[in-house]
């Protein structure tokens, strides 16, 4: 599966949702997640993210992100069309500690 990781938080560009063939992105207030059981591993969303926030779970350290994506995909509504990014998306791209700020 592919997963959305920390740098999506507070950016939420949403380019990713436009290309997903199985509509497996789910939207929270500050970030999106991918449902790991619905993702077919096609990989087309990865290069679409301007914040480089989408990674394959085969990379090291991704277990926590698979868990995070699964947990919220089961709670949040599906998103299938692109919308405006969050207002400070550009400035906050690359900011450290966004996970802690928003999800602890
Ligand atoms: Fe959707 Fe493919 Fe990205 Fe999985 S890898 S979330 S199926 S676009
Ligand atoms: Fe987030 Fe990148 Fe999609 S910032 S909303 S994963 S395009």
Short mmCIF file of C-alpha atoms and ligand atoms in Angstrom, two decimals:
data_model
loop_
_atom_site.label_atom_id
_atom_site.label_comp_id
_atom_site.label_asym_id
_atom_site.label_seq_id
_atom_site.Cartn_x
_atom_site.Cartn_y
_atom_site.Cartn_z
CA UNK A 1 0.00 0.00 0.00
CA UNK A 2 0.90 3.65 -0.27
CA UNK A 3 0.34 5.94 2.69
CA UNK A 4 0.02 9.66 3.35
CA UNK A 5 2.72 10.84 5.76
CA UNK A 6 3.43 13.83 8.00
CA UNK A 7 4.11 16.50 5.42
CA UNK A 8 0.51 16.45 4.18
CA UNK A 9 -0.61 17.86 7.54
CA UNK A 10 -1.51 21.57 7.32
CA UNK A 11 -0.88 21.54 3.53
CA UNK A 12 -3.50 19.17 2.06
CA UNK A 13 -2.93 19.97 -1.59
CA UNK A 14 -5.41 17.26 -2.70
CA UNK A 15 -3.84 16.71 -6.15
CA UNK A 16 -3.55 13.05 -5.12
CA UNK A 17 -7.29 12.38 -5.06
CA UNK A 18 -7.75 13.27 -8.72
CA UNK A 19 -5.62 10.40 -9.97
CA UNK A 20 -6.60 7.54 -7.66
CA UNK A 21 -8.41 4.87 -9.70
CA UNK A 22 -10.13 3.37 -6.67
CA UNK A 23 -11.04 6.54 -4.70
CA UNK A 24 -9.38 5.43 -1.49
CA UNK A 25 -8.45 8.84 -0.04
CA UNK A 26 -10.25 10.05 3.09
CA UNK A 27 -10.34 13.61 4.36
CA UNK A 28 -9.78 15.02 7.81
CA UNK A 29 -9.60 18.67 8.77
CA UNK A 30 -5.83 18.96 8.36
CA UNK A 31 -4.71 15.99 6.30
CA UNK A 32 -5.77 13.13 4.07
CA UNK A 33 -5.17 9.43 4.52
CA UNK A 34 -5.26 6.40 2.22
CA UNK A 35 -7.21 3.29 3.19
CA UNK A 36 -4.46 0.64 3.14
CA UNK A 37 -6.89 -2.17 2.37
CA UNK A 38 -8.41 -0.35 -0.60
CA UNK A 39 -5.20 0.97 -2.19
CA UNK A 40 -4.20 -1.21 -5.16
CA UNK A 41 -0.57 -0.08 -5.06
CA UNK A 42 -0.64 1.53 -8.50
CA UNK A 43 1.68 4.31 -7.37
CA UNK A 44 0.21 7.05 -9.58
CA UNK A 45 -0.55 9.37 -6.66
CA UNK A 46 3.01 9.49 -5.34
CA UNK A 47 4.48 11.89 -7.94
CA UNK A 48 1.35 14.07 -7.90
CA UNK A 49 1.87 15.34 -4.35
CA UNK A 50 3.57 18.75 -4.33
CA UNK A 51 4.60 18.14 -0.69
CA UNK A 52 6.08 14.70 -1.42
CA UNK A 53 3.94 13.29 1.38
CA UNK A 54 2.91 9.98 -0.21
CA UNK A 55 5.24 7.01 0.31
CA UNK A 56 5.13 3.26 -0.34
CA UNK A 57 4.92 1.24 2.87
CA UNK A 58 7.98 -0.71 1.75
CA UNK A 59 10.18 2.18 2.91
CA UNK A 60 11.66 1.91 6.41
CA UNK A 61 9.66 3.33 9.31
CA UNK A 62 6.29 3.25 7.56
CA UNK A 63 4.49 0.96 10.04
CA UNK A 64 3.25 3.89 12.12
CA UNK A 65 1.91 5.56 9.00
CA UNK A 66 0.05 2.48 7.84
CA UNK A 67 -1.61 2.38 11.24
CA UNK A 68 -2.39 6.10 11.14
CA UNK A 69 -3.85 5.89 7.63
CA UNK A 70 -5.99 2.86 8.49
CA UNK A 71 -7.32 4.38 11.71
CA UNK A 72 -8.53 7.60 10.14
CA UNK A 73 -9.65 6.12 6.81
CA UNK A 74 -12.23 4.26 8.87
CA UNK A 75 -13.49 7.47 10.49
CA UNK A 76 -13.26 10.19 7.85
CA UNK A 77 -15.33 10.73 4.68
CA UNK A 78 -14.02 9.83 1.24
CA UNK A 79 -12.70 12.66 -0.96
CA UNK A 80 -12.71 12.30 -4.74
CA UNK A 81 -12.21 15.80 -6.13
CA UNK A 82 -9.44 18.30 -5.74
CA UNK A 83 -10.10 21.40 -3.63
CA UNK A 84 -8.01 24.40 -2.57
CA UNK A 85 -5.01 23.58 -0.39
CA UNK A 86 -5.01 24.82 3.21
CA UNK A 87 -4.20 28.56 3.37
CA UNK A 88 -0.61 28.21 4.66
CA UNK A 89 0.25 25.16 2.56
CA UNK A 90 3.31 26.68 0.92
CA UNK A 91 4.86 28.05 4.09
CA UNK A 92 4.22 24.88 6.05
CA UNK A 93 5.56 22.48 3.46
CA UNK A 94 8.52 20.82 5.19
CA UNK A 95 7.78 22.08 8.70
CA UNK A 96 8.96 19.73 11.44
CA UNK A 97 6.72 18.28 14.13
CA UNK A 98 3.36 18.69 12.42
CA UNK A 99 2.22 15.25 13.56
CA UNK A 100 2.80 16.16 17.19
CA UNK A 101 1.13 19.54 16.86
CA UNK A 102 -2.05 18.15 15.35
CA UNK A 103 -2.36 14.58 16.56
CA UNK A 104 -1.21 14.31 20.16
FE1 LIG B 1 -4.84 5.29 -5.07
FE2 LIG B 1 -2.90 4.12 -6.49
FE3 LIG B 1 -2.29 6.01 -4.70
FE4 LIG B 1 -3.14 3.63 -3.88
S1 LIG B 1 -1.22 4.06 -4.97
S2 LIG B 1 -3.83 5.60 -3.11
S3 LIG B 1 -4.63 3.09 -5.48
S4 LIG B 1 -3.50 6.28 -6.60
FE1 LIG B 2 -1.71 15.69 1.07
FE2 LIG B 2 -0.12 15.66 -0.99
FE3 LIG B 2 -2.51 14.73 -1.26
S1 LIG B 2 -0.26 17.27 0.53
S2 LIG B 2 -3.67 15.99 0.15
S3 LIG B 2 -0.96 13.89 0.05
S4 LIG B 2 -1.42 15.93 -2.74
#
